[in-house]
Coordinates of C-alpha atoms in Angstrom, one line a residue:
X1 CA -33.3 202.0 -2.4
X2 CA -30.8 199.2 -4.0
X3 CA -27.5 199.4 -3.2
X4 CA -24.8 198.9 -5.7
X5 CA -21.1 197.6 -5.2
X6 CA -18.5 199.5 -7.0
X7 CA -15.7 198.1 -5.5
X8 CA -12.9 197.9 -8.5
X9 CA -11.4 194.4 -7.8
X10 CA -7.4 195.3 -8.4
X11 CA -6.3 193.9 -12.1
X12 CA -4.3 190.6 -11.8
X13 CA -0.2 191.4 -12.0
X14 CA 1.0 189.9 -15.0
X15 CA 3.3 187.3 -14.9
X16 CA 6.9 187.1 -16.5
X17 CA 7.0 184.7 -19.4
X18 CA 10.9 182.8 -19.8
X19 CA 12.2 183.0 -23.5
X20 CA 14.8 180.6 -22.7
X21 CA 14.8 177.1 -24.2
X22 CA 16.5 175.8 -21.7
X23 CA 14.5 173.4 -19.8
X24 CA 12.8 175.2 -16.4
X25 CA 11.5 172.1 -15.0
X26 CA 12.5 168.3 -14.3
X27 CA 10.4 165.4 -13.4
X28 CA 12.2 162.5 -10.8
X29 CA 10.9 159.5 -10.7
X30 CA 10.7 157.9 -6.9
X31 CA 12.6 154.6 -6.7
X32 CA 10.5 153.8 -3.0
X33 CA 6.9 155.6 -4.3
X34 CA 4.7 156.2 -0.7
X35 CA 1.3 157.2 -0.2
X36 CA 0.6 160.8 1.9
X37 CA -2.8 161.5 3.0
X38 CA -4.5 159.5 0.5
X39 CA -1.9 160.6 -2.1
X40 CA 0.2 158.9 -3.9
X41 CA 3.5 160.0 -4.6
X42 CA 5.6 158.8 -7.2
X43 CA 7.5 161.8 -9.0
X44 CA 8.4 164.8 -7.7
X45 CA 9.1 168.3 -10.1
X46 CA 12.2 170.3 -9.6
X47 CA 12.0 174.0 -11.3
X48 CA 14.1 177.0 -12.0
X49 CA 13.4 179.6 -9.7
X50 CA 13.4 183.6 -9.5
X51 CA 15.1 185.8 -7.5
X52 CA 12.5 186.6 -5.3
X53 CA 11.8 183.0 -4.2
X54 CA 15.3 182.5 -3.1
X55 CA 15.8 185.8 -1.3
X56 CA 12.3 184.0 0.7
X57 CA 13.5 181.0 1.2
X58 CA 17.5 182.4 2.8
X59 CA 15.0 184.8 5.3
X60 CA 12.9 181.4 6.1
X61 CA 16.6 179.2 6.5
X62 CA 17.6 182.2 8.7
X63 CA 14.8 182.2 10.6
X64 CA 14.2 178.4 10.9
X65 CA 16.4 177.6 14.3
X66 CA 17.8 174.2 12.4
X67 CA 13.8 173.5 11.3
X68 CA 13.7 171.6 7.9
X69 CA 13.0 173.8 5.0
X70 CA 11.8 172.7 1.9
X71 CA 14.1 174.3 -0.9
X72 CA 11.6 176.5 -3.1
X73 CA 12.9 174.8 -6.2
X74 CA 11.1 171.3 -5.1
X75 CA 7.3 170.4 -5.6
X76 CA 6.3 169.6 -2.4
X77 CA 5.2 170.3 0.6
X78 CA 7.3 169.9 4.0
X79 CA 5.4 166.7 5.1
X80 CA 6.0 165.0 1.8
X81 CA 9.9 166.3 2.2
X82 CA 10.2 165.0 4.9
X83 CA 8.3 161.4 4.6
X84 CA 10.3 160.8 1.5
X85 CA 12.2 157.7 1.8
X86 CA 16.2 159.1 2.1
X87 CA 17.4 157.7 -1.2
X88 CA 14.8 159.6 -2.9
X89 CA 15.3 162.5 -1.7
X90 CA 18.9 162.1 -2.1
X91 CA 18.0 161.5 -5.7
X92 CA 16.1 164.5 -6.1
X93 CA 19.2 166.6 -4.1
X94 CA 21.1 165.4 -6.8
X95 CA 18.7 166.5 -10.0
X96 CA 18.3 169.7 -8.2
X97 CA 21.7 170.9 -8.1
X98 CA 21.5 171.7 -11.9
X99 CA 18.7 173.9 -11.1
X100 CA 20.3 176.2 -8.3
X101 CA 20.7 179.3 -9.2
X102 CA 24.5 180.6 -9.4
X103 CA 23.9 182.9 -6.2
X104 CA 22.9 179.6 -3.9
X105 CA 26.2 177.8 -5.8
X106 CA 29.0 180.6 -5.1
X107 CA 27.2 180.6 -1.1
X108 CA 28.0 176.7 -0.3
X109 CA 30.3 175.4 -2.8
X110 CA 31.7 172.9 -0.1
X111 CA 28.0 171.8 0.9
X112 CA 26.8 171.3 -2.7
X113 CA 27.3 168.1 -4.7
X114 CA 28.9 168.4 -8.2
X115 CA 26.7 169.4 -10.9
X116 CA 26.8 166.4 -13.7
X117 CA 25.8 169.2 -15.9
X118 CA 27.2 172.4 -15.7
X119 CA 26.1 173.5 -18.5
X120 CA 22.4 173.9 -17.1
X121 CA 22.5 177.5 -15.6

């Protein structure tokens, strides 16, 4: 007697698809490039993000207790964050202000550097 599996795996959700042209993503080139865990890091991507990534990440700011938290808009992980030499990631700061989403902008105007491009939104 064979026994057959007719377990229907769930169909994949689909994923929204951005008409925008206006650019989603942005590469930053690392003045002080470093090597993590046999990596080496040289760029990091900043991208556009959705509503339910930042509704995530205020709950994980909230719940950190002052722990670092990697905003979701940056490529990386919290190691590479945080081994990033401080120019860098001052740098990348700076690029990723264009890419907050108005919500994150009207919260902490006073924390926020000025956006050099407003226009990005």
């Amino acid at each position: 007697m064979t026994t057959e599996n007719t377990e229907v795996q769930p169909a994949e959700k689909p994923a929204a698809k951005f008409l925008s042209a206006k650019p989603r993503e942005k590469t930053v080139t690392l003045d002080h490039p470093f090597e993590y865990d046999g990596v080496e890091v040289t760029t990091i991507t900043i991208r556009r993000t959705t509503g339910k990534e930042i509704n995530e990440f205020l709950d994980r700011v909230a719940a950190a207790s002052g722990e670092t938290v990697v905003p979701p808009m940056v490529q990386c992980s919290l190691e590479v964050w945080e081994s990033m030499d401080d120019d860098d990631r001052y740098k990348v700061e700076m690029e990723m202000v264009d890419f907050f989403p108005r919500r994150l902008r009207d919260m902490a105007p006073s924390v926020l550097p000025a956006s050099e491009d407003a226009s990005v939104q």
